[in-house]
Coordinates of C-alpha atoms and ligand atoms in Angstrom, one line a residue:
X146 CA -2.9 -20.2 -15.7
X147 CA -5.0 -16.5 -15.5
X148 CA -8.6 -16.6 -17.6
X149 CA -8.4 -14.0 -20.3
X150 CA -10.4 -11.0 -18.8
X151 CA -12.8 -10.0 -21.2
X152 CA -14.4 -13.1 -22.6
X153 CA -17.0 -13.5 -26.3
X154 CA -18.9 -13.7 -24.3
X155 CA -18.5 -11.3 -21.6
X156 CA -18.4 -8.4 -23.7
X157 CA -21.4 -9.0 -25.1
X158 CA -23.0 -7.9 -22.2
X159 CA -24.4 -4.3 -22.2
X160 CA -25.7 -2.4 -19.5
X161 CA -28.1 0.6 -20.6
X162 CA -28.0 4.1 -19.1
X163 CA -30.8 6.7 -19.4
X164 CA -29.5 10.3 -18.3
X165 CA -31.3 13.1 -18.5
X166 CA -29.3 16.0 -20.3
X167 CA -29.5 19.8 -19.1
X168 CA -31.8 20.4 -21.9
X169 CA -34.1 18.2 -21.0
X170 CA -33.4 15.6 -23.4
X171 CA -33.2 11.8 -22.7
X172 CA -30.5 10.0 -23.9
X173 CA -30.1 6.2 -23.2
X174 CA -27.0 4.8 -24.5
X175 CA -25.4 0.9 -24.4
X176 CA -22.4 0.6 -22.6
X177 CA -20.3 -2.5 -23.2
X178 CA -19.9 -4.9 -19.6
X179 CA -17.1 -7.0 -18.9
X180 CA -16.7 -9.0 -16.0
X181 CA -13.1 -10.1 -14.5
X182 CA -12.3 -13.0 -13.7
X183 CA -14.1 -13.4 -10.6
X184 CA -17.7 -11.9 -11.7
X185 CA -17.0 -8.2 -10.8
X186 CA -18.8 -5.9 -13.2
X187 CA -16.9 -2.9 -15.4
X188 CA -18.8 -0.5 -17.8
X189 CA -16.4 0.2 -20.9
X190 CA -16.5 4.0 -20.8
X191 CA -13.9 4.9 -22.6
X192 CA -16.0 6.1 -25.8
X193 CA -19.0 7.3 -23.8
X194 CA -17.9 11.4 -24.7
X195 CA -17.1 10.7 -28.0
X196 CA -20.5 8.8 -28.2
X197 CA -23.4 11.0 -26.1
X198 CA -21.0 14.1 -25.3
X199 CA -21.5 12.7 -21.2
X200 CA -18.4 12.8 -19.0
X201 CA -17.5 11.1 -15.9
X202 CA -17.1 12.7 -12.7
X203 CA -15.4 10.2 -10.5
X204 CA -13.9 12.5 -7.6
X205 CA -10.8 10.6 -6.1
X206 CA -11.7 7.8 -8.9
X207 CA -13.5 5.8 -6.0
X208 CA -15.4 4.0 -9.0
X209 CA -12.9 3.9 -12.0
X210 CA -10.1 0.5 -13.1
X211 CA -7.8 2.4 -14.7
X212 CA -6.0 0.2 -16.5
X213 CA -6.7 -3.8 -16.5
X214 CA -3.6 -5.7 -15.0
X215 CA -2.9 -9.4 -14.1
X216 CA -0.1 -8.9 -11.4
X217 CA -1.7 -8.1 -7.7
X218 CA -5.7 -9.0 -6.6
X219 CA -7.0 -6.6 -3.4
X220 CA -10.4 -8.3 -1.9
X221 CA -11.6 -5.9 0.3
X222 CA -12.8 -8.4 2.9
X223 CA -14.4 -11.7 3.6
X224 CA -15.5 -13.0 7.5
X225 CA -13.6 -15.2 9.3
X226 CA -14.4 -17.5 11.8
X227 CA -13.8 -14.9 15.2
X228 CA -15.9 -12.8 12.9
X229 CA -14.1 -9.9 11.9
X230 CA -13.9 -8.9 8.6
X231 CA -10.0 -9.4 7.1
X232 CA -9.1 -8.1 3.9
X233 CA -6.9 -10.5 1.2
X234 CA -4.4 -9.4 -1.0
X235 CA -2.6 -11.7 -3.5
X236 CA 0.5 -11.2 -6.3
X237 CA 0.0 -13.6 -8.8
X238 CA -2.5 -15.4 -7.4
X239 CA -0.7 -16.5 -4.1
X240 CA -1.5 -15.2 -0.9
X241 CA 1.0 -12.4 0.2
X242 CA 1.6 -14.0 3.6
X243 CA 2.1 -17.3 2.0
X244 CA 4.7 -15.2 0.0
X245 CA 6.3 -13.4 3.2
X246 CA 6.5 -16.4 5.0
X247 CA 7.7 -19.3 2.2
X248 CA 9.8 -17.2 -0.3
X249 CA 12.5 -14.4 -0.5
X250 CA 11.9 -10.5 -1.3
X251 CA 13.6 -11.0 -4.3
X252 CA 12.2 -14.5 -5.4
X253 CA 8.9 -12.2 -5.0
X254 CA 10.2 -9.4 -7.1
X255 CA 10.7 -12.1 -9.9
X256 CA 7.5 -13.0 -9.1
X257 CA 6.1 -9.7 -9.9
X258 CA 8.2 -8.8 -12.9
X259 CA 7.6 -11.9 -14.7
X260 CA 4.3 -13.5 -13.5
X261 CA 5.7 -17.0 -12.2
X262 CA 8.5 -18.1 -9.2
X263 CA 11.4 -19.0 -10.3
X264 CA 13.4 -21.5 -11.1
X265 CA 16.4 -22.1 -9.5
X266 CA 18.8 -21.6 -13.0
X267 CA 15.8 -18.4 -13.1
X268 CA 16.5 -17.3 -9.7
X269 CA 20.3 -17.7 -10.1
X270 CA 20.5 -15.4 -13.1
X271 CA 18.1 -12.7 -11.9
X272 CA 19.6 -12.4 -8.5
X273 CA 23.5 -12.1 -10.3
X274 CA 22.0 -9.4 -12.5
X275 CA 20.4 -7.5 -9.4
X276 CA 24.2 -8.3 -7.3
X277 CA 26.4 -7.3 -10.5
X278 CA 24.3 -3.5 -10.2
X279 CA 24.3 -2.7 -6.6
X280 CA 26.9 0.0 -6.9
X281 CA 26.3 3.1 -7.0
X282 CA 28.1 5.3 -9.8
X283 CA 30.3 8.6 -8.7
X284 CA 27.6 11.2 -9.6
X285 CA 25.1 9.8 -7.9
X286 CA 26.9 9.9 -4.8
X287 CA 28.3 13.3 -5.1
X288 CA 24.7 14.6 -5.4
X289 CA 23.8 12.6 -2.3
X290 CA 26.7 14.5 -0.7
X291 CA 25.2 18.0 -2.0
X292 CA 22.3 18.1 0.1
X293 CA 21.7 19.5 3.5
X294 CA 22.1 16.4 6.4
X295 CA 18.5 17.4 7.7
X296 CA 17.0 17.0 4.3
X297 CA 13.8 14.4 4.3
X298 CA 15.1 11.2 2.4
X299 CA 12.1 11.1 0.2
X300 CA 13.3 14.4 -1.2
X301 CA 16.8 12.7 -1.8
X302 CA 15.7 9.9 -2.9
X303 CA 13.5 11.7 -5.1
X304 CA 16.8 14.1 -6.0
X305 CA 18.5 10.8 -7.3
X306 CA 16.4 9.5 -9.7
X307 CA 16.9 12.5 -12.3
X308 CA 21.0 11.8 -11.6
X309 CA 20.6 8.0 -12.3
X310 CA 18.3 9.2 -14.9
X311 CA 21.0 11.3 -16.6
X312 CA 23.3 8.5 -16.3
X313 CA 21.0 5.6 -17.9
X314 CA 18.0 6.4 -19.3
X315 CA 19.3 7.2 -23.0
X316 CA 21.5 3.8 -23.0
X317 CA 18.0 1.9 -23.2
X318 CA 15.7 1.9 -25.4
X319 CA 11.8 2.2 -23.7
X320 CA 10.2 -0.1 -26.8
X321 CA 12.5 -3.2 -26.3
X322 CA 11.5 -5.3 -23.8
X323 CA 15.0 -6.7 -22.9
X324 CA 16.0 -3.1 -22.8
X325 CA 13.3 -2.3 -20.2
X326 CA 14.2 -5.3 -18.1
X327 CA 17.8 -4.0 -17.9
X328 CA 16.7 -1.0 -16.7
X329 CA 14.0 -2.5 -14.4
X330 CA 17.0 -4.3 -12.6
X331 CA 19.5 -1.7 -12.4
X332 CA 16.6 0.0 -10.2
X333 CA 16.0 -2.9 -8.1
X334 CA 19.5 -3.3 -7.4
X335 CA 20.6 0.9 -6.8
X336 CA 17.4 0.8 -4.3
X337 CA 19.1 -0.5 -1.3
X338 CA 22.3 0.8 -1.8
X339 CA 20.9 4.8 -2.3
X340 CA 18.6 4.1 0.7
X341 CA 21.5 3.2 2.8
X342 CA 23.8 6.0 1.1
X343 CA 20.8 8.7 2.3
X344 CA 21.2 7.4 5.9
X345 CA 24.9 7.3 5.7
X346 CA 24.9 11.4 4.8
X347 CA 22.7 12.0 7.0
X348 CA 24.0 10.6 9.8
X349 CA 27.5 12.1 9.1
X350 CA 29.3 8.6 8.0
X351 CA 31.0 7.2 5.0
X352 CA 29.1 4.5 3.0
X353 CA 29.7 1.2 3.6
X354 CA 30.1 -0.1 -0.6
X355 CA 28.1 -3.0 -0.6
X356 CA 29.4 -7.0 -0.6
X357 CA 28.3 -9.3 -3.5
X358 CA 29.1 -12.2 -0.7
X359 CA 25.1 -11.3 0.8
X360 CA 22.4 -11.8 -0.6
X361 CA 19.6 -8.7 -1.2
X362 CA 18.6 -7.6 2.4
X363 CA 21.6 -9.0 4.2
X364 CA 23.1 -6.6 2.3
X365 CA 21.2 -3.5 2.5
X366 CA 21.1 -3.8 6.8
X367 CA 25.2 -4.1 6.0
X368 CA 25.7 -1.3 4.3
X369 CA 23.0 0.8 7.1
X370 CA 24.6 -1.0 10.3
X371 CA 28.2 -1.3 9.3
X372 CA 30.5 1.6 9.8
X373 CA 34.0 1.9 8.3
X374 CA 35.8 0.3 11.6
X375 CA 33.4 -2.7 12.5
X376 CA 31.1 -4.6 10.5
X377 CA 27.6 -5.1 11.9
X378 CA 26.8 -8.2 13.4
X379 CA 23.3 -9.0 11.2
X380 CA 21.4 -12.0 12.4
X381 CA 19.5 -14.2 10.0
X382 CA 16.2 -13.5 12.3
X383 CA 17.1 -9.6 11.7
X384 CA 17.3 -10.3 7.6
X385 CA 14.1 -13.2 7.7
X386 CA 12.0 -9.9 9.3
X387 CA 13.3 -7.3 6.9
X388 CA 12.8 -9.4 4.2
X389 CA 9.3 -10.1 4.8
X390 CA 8.3 -6.6 5.2
X391 CA 9.9 -5.7 1.8
X392 CA 7.7 -8.7 0.9
X393 CA 4.5 -7.2 2.8
X394 CA 5.2 -4.2 1.0
X395 CA 6.4 -4.9 -2.7
X396 CA 2.9 -4.4 -4.5
X397 CA -1.0 -3.0 -3.8
X398 CA -2.4 -2.8 -7.4
X399 CA -3.4 0.8 -8.3
X400 CA -1.9 2.8 -4.7
X401 CA -1.9 6.3 -6.2
X402 CA 2.2 6.0 -6.6
X403 CA 1.4 3.3 -9.1
X404 CA -1.4 5.4 -10.7
X405 CA 1.4 7.7 -10.8
X406 CA 4.0 5.5 -12.0
X407 CA 1.8 3.8 -15.1
X408 CA 0.4 7.8 -16.1
X409 CA 3.9 8.6 -16.3
X410 CA 4.8 5.8 -18.6
X411 CA 1.6 6.2 -20.3
X412 CA 3.1 9.5 -21.7
X413 CA 6.3 7.3 -23.5
X414 CA 8.3 8.3 -20.4
X415 CA 11.4 6.1 -19.3
X416 CA 11.1 3.9 -15.8
X417 CA 13.6 5.9 -13.7
X418 CA 11.6 9.1 -14.8
X419 CA 8.6 6.9 -13.8
X420 CA 9.4 5.9 -10.9
X421 CA 10.8 9.5 -9.6
X422 CA 7.3 10.7 -9.3
X423 CA 5.6 7.4 -8.2
X424 CA 8.4 8.1 -5.4
X425 CA 7.4 11.5 -4.7
X426 CA 3.7 10.1 -4.7
X427 CA 4.5 7.7 -1.7
X428 CA 5.9 9.8 0.3
X429 CA 2.8 11.8 1.1
X430 CA 1.4 11.4 4.6
X431 CA -2.0 9.5 3.2
X432 CA -0.1 7.1 1.3
X433 CA 3.7 6.1 2.1
X434 CA 4.2 8.6 4.5
X435 CA 1.8 7.4 7.5
X436 CA 4.3 4.8 8.9
X437 CA 6.5 7.5 10.4
X438 CA 3.3 9.2 11.3
X439 CA 2.3 6.8 13.4
X440 CA 5.3 6.0 15.4
X441 CA 5.4 9.9 16.0
X442 CA 2.0 9.7 17.3
X443 CA 2.5 6.9 19.1
X444 CA 5.4 8.3 21.0
X445 CA 3.6 10.9 21.9
X446 CA 0.8 9.2 24.0
X447 CA 0.5 7.2 27.1
X448 CA -1.6 4.6 27.7
X449 CA -4.7 7.4 29.6
X450 CA -4.4 9.5 26.4
X451 CA -6.0 6.7 24.2
X452 CA -9.6 8.1 24.9
X453 CA -8.3 11.5 24.0
X454 CA -6.9 10.4 21.0
X455 CA -9.4 8.8 19.7
X456 CA -12.1 11.7 20.1
X457 CA -10.0 13.6 18.4
X458 CA -9.7 11.3 15.9
X459 CA -13.5 11.5 15.5
X460 CA -13.9 14.9 15.6
X461 CA -15.2 16.6 12.5
X462 CA -14.1 19.7 13.2
X463 CA -10.3 18.7 13.8
X464 CA -8.3 17.5 10.6
X465 CA -6.1 15.3 12.0
X466 CA -6.6 11.4 11.5
X467 CA -5.7 8.6 13.3
X468 CA -2.9 7.3 10.9
X469 CA -2.3 4.2 10.0
X470 CA -5.9 3.2 9.9
X471 CA -8.5 3.2 7.2
X472 CA -7.9 1.9 3.3
X473 CA -9.3 3.2 0.6
X474 CA -10.1 -0.7 -0.5
X475 CA -9.8 -2.6 2.8
X476 CA -13.0 -2.7 4.2
X477 CA -11.6 -5.4 6.7
X478 CA -7.9 -5.6 8.1
X479 CA -5.3 -5.0 6.0
X480 CA -3.5 -8.6 5.3
X481 CA -0.5 -7.1 5.6
X482 CA -1.2 -5.7 8.9
X483 CA -1.9 -8.4 10.9
X484 CA 1.0 -10.0 9.0
X485 CA 3.2 -7.2 10.9
X486 CA 1.0 -7.5 14.5
X487 CA 1.3 -10.9 14.4
X488 CA 5.4 -11.0 13.6
X489 CA 6.1 -7.8 15.8
X490 CA 3.7 -9.4 18.5
X491 CA 6.1 -12.6 17.9
X492 CA 10.0 -11.2 18.2
X493 CA 9.1 -9.0 21.4
X494 CA 7.5 -11.8 23.0
X495 CA 10.0 -14.0 22.5
X496 CA 12.3 -14.3 25.3
X497 CA 14.9 -16.2 22.9
X498 CA 14.8 -13.0 20.5
X499 CA 17.3 -10.6 20.4
X500 CA 15.0 -7.9 20.3
X501 CA 13.9 -5.5 23.2
X502 CA 10.9 -4.9 24.2
X503 CA 9.1 -2.1 22.9
X504 CA 6.3 -0.3 25.1
X505 CA 5.1 1.8 21.8
X506 CA 3.8 -1.7 20.7
X507 CA 2.0 -2.7 23.7
X508 CA 0.7 1.4 23.0
X509 CA -0.4 0.3 19.7
X510 CA -2.3 -3.2 20.8
X511 CA -4.4 -0.7 23.5
X512 CA -4.9 1.8 20.7
X513 CA -6.3 -0.6 18.1
X514 CA -8.4 -2.6 20.8
X515 CA -10.1 0.9 21.4
X516 CA -10.5 2.2 17.7
X517 CA -12.1 -1.3 16.4
X518 CA -14.6 -1.6 19.5
X519 CA -15.5 2.3 19.0
X520 CA -18.8 3.2 17.1
X521 CA -17.2 5.7 14.6
X522 CA -14.1 3.3 13.4
X523 CA -17.0 0.6 13.5
X524 CA -19.6 2.3 11.3
X525 CA -16.9 4.0 8.5
X526 CA -15.0 0.1 8.1
X527 CA -12.0 1.5 9.7
X528 CA -9.2 -0.8 10.7
X529 CA -5.3 -0.8 10.6
X530 CA -3.8 -0.2 7.0
X531 CA -0.2 -1.8 7.0
X532 CA 1.1 1.6 8.7
X533 CA 0.1 0.9 12.2
X534 CA 2.6 -1.8 12.9
X535 CA 5.2 -1.7 10.0
X536 CA 6.7 1.3 11.4
X537 CA 7.1 -0.5 15.0
X538 CA 8.6 -3.9 13.1
X539 CA 10.9 -1.7 12.0
X540 CA 12.1 0.1 15.1
X541 CA 12.5 -3.4 16.3
X542 CA 15.3 -4.1 13.7
X543 CA 17.2 -0.9 15.0
X544 CA 16.1 1.3 11.8
X545 CA 15.6 5.0 12.4
X546 CA 11.6 6.0 11.6
X547 CA 13.3 9.0 9.1
X548 CA 14.0 5.7 6.7
X549 CA 10.8 3.9 7.2
X550 CA 9.0 5.7 3.7
X551 CA 12.6 4.8 1.6
X552 CA 12.7 1.4 2.7
X553 CA 9.0 1.3 1.7
X554 CA 9.9 3.0 -1.7
X555 CA 13.1 0.7 -2.1
X556 CA 10.8 -2.2 -1.7
X557 CA 7.3 -0.8 -4.2
X558 CA 10.1 -0.4 -6.5
X559 CA 9.7 -3.6 -7.7
X560 CA 5.7 -3.1 -8.2
X561 CA 6.4 0.2 -9.7
X562 CA 8.5 -2.0 -12.3
X563 CA 5.9 -4.4 -12.6
X564 CA 3.4 -2.2 -13.4
X565 CA 5.3 -0.1 -15.6
X566 CA 6.4 -3.3 -18.0
X567 CA 2.4 -4.4 -17.5
X568 CA 1.2 -0.9 -19.0
X569 CA 4.3 -1.0 -22.1
X570 CA 3.1 -4.5 -23.2
X571 CA -0.3 -2.8 -23.1
X572 CA 0.0 -0.1 -25.5
X573 CA -1.6 2.1 -22.8
X574 CA -2.9 5.2 -24.1
X575 CA -2.3 8.0 -23.1
X576 CA -3.5 9.1 -19.6
X577 CA -5.5 12.4 -20.1
X578 CA -8.6 12.1 -17.8
X579 CA -11.3 15.7 -18.2
X580 CA -11.9 17.8 -15.9
X581 CA -15.1 19.3 -14.4
X582 CA -14.9 22.6 -15.6
X583 CA -16.6 25.2 -12.4
X584 CA -13.8 28.7 -13.0
X585 CA -15.3 31.8 -15.0
X586 CA -17.3 31.7 -18.1
X587 CA -15.1 33.8 -20.7
X588 CA -14.9 37.3 -20.1
X589 CA -13.2 40.3 -22.2
X590 CA -9.7 41.2 -20.8
X591 CA -9.9 45.0 -19.7
X592 CA -6.5 45.0 -18.2
X593 CA -5.0 48.2 -17.1
Ligands
LIG836 N1 -9.0 8.5 11.2 C1 -10.3 9.1 11.7 N2 -11.1 9.2 11.1 C2 -11.0 8.7 9.5 C3 -10.3 7.7 9.0 C4 -8.6 7.9 10.1 N3 -7.6 7.3 10.3 N4 -9.1 7.5 7.6 C5 -11.1 8.0 7.3 N5 -11.7 8.6 8.1 C6 -12.9 9.1 8.2 C7 -13.3 10.4 7.2 O1 -13.1 10.8 8.0 C8 -14.6 10.0 6.6 O2 -15.6 10.2 7.5 P1 -16.8 11.4 7.4 O3 -17.6 9.8 6.5 O4 -17.3 11.5 8.7 O5 -16.6 12.1 6.5 C9 -14.8 8.6 6.7 O6 -13.9 7.9 7.4 C10 -14.1 8.3 4.8 O7 -12.5 8.0 5.1 P2 -12.2 8.7 3.4 O8 -11.4 10.1 3.7 O9 -13.5 9.6 2.8 O10 -11.7 7.5 2.8 P3 -10.6 7.4 2.1 O11 -10.7 6.0 1.4 O12 -10.6 8.6 1.2 O13 -9.2 7.4 2.6 C11 -7.2 6.9 3.9 C12 -8.5 6.8 2.9 C13 -6.4 8.4 3.0 C14 -6.5 6.3 4.0 C15 -8.2 7.4 5.0 O14 -8.4 6.2 6.3 C16 -6.5 8.2 6.1 O15 -6.7 9.3 5.8 N6 -6.1 7.6 6.9 C17 -5.3 7.4 8.1 C18 -3.8 8.0 7.0 C19 -2.6 6.9 6.9 O16 -3.0 5.5 7.6 N7 -3.1 6.7 5.2 C20 -2.0 5.1 4.9 C21 -2.6 4.5 4.2 S1 -2.0 2.4 3.5 C22 -0.8 3.6 2.9 O17 -1.0 4.3 1.5 C23 -0.1 2.3 2.6

């Protein structure tokens, strides 16, 4: 069992700060210092402004923990035997690679939501509840159909949240844990249906209704790949790979989308509306939108252009970045990237596999090697992140790139809901950061 984060001994520790104010006066202040379960120190600064008038300015929240959490842990890097730094990711204490291999995405979702892996009885009840709520209401279906077919699928997905919110949110009391749980299950259940319906609309096909005899991931592939006249044959291999991809993306502590979900929740906003905001955050090219960009980037370059693209990424006068490289937290290889790399390598080079070889994967390996041996990337600890290989893995399954980020959202919904629940349990104070104002001083209005 996880130990409490703040023991009495730890909270009794203090850190002294000494600051010289603009008027020359020195101010000395003691801040409580707590340690997380691994001994990393955190200053508790919530009362700093009230007690001293000093505010913290932490651009990009690089040094700020915005919540206490028991869900997911990241170790930025450990040195491996072959001397390459590797990050570690754990959900509720379990290594994510082990979870992806041994458990299904739905079992992992249960773990994220409830803190422990389910017993057989618990899983039966959980998966039955999810299966029951897969179906989409007519209003939301019509809403999807009302969008122009060219619309970005993430934009449509955000729109569908308002339809779901209008149907369900007023029936649930966010102050009751059982209502929050029921609403969370509905959303996890409906996400694959929403993603598949959005895809069918964009390609001009009628949607395929969920098949209750299929598991969560198999049903998603069925809704995506079958059509009115043909039921797609989906191999167990494809199902397991997609399921692993979903597990690897299910949570990642305070990524910007999760931070957004928790901050919107702090205003008392119900789950579906908070998740609409999280989806919008995920859609950005620096977050979940990067995997689509990686595939675009790799399809534009040939092996002979690798040096050029590395030079472009290093050029301080060029805004171009090597998509799928770098991470705010990992200072070694993102463990999700190494799991996906391994998985894709096995698949594409396995003669018995039904998956076709993909030259893009070979280009990715060459680009990776060039970047990992380049002083610019070495000095800045820039390693492949999850997005570098997730697009290629999804491509290998025949999934079009426009769907990569919606599939990411479908998976991350479990993590967002776990964080939203944790936030309610902690009775989180309203998120209301300060700002460091550098605008115009007060001036008289002389107009017209
Ligand atoms: N290509 C080239 N240079 C890079 C890259 C990259 N992919 N990433 C970071 N750098 C450089 C920056 O230019 C900066 O250089 P400087 O010190 O000379 O100014 C230095 O490395 C530090 O970068 P920051 O932007 O300060 O790092 P930050 O932690 O803010 O950014 C981020 C992390 C946004 C992920 C960044 O690495 C990036 O833009 N990567 C490409 C987009 C991407 O792959 N996003 C997916 C992230 S994973 C996810 O969200 C699921």
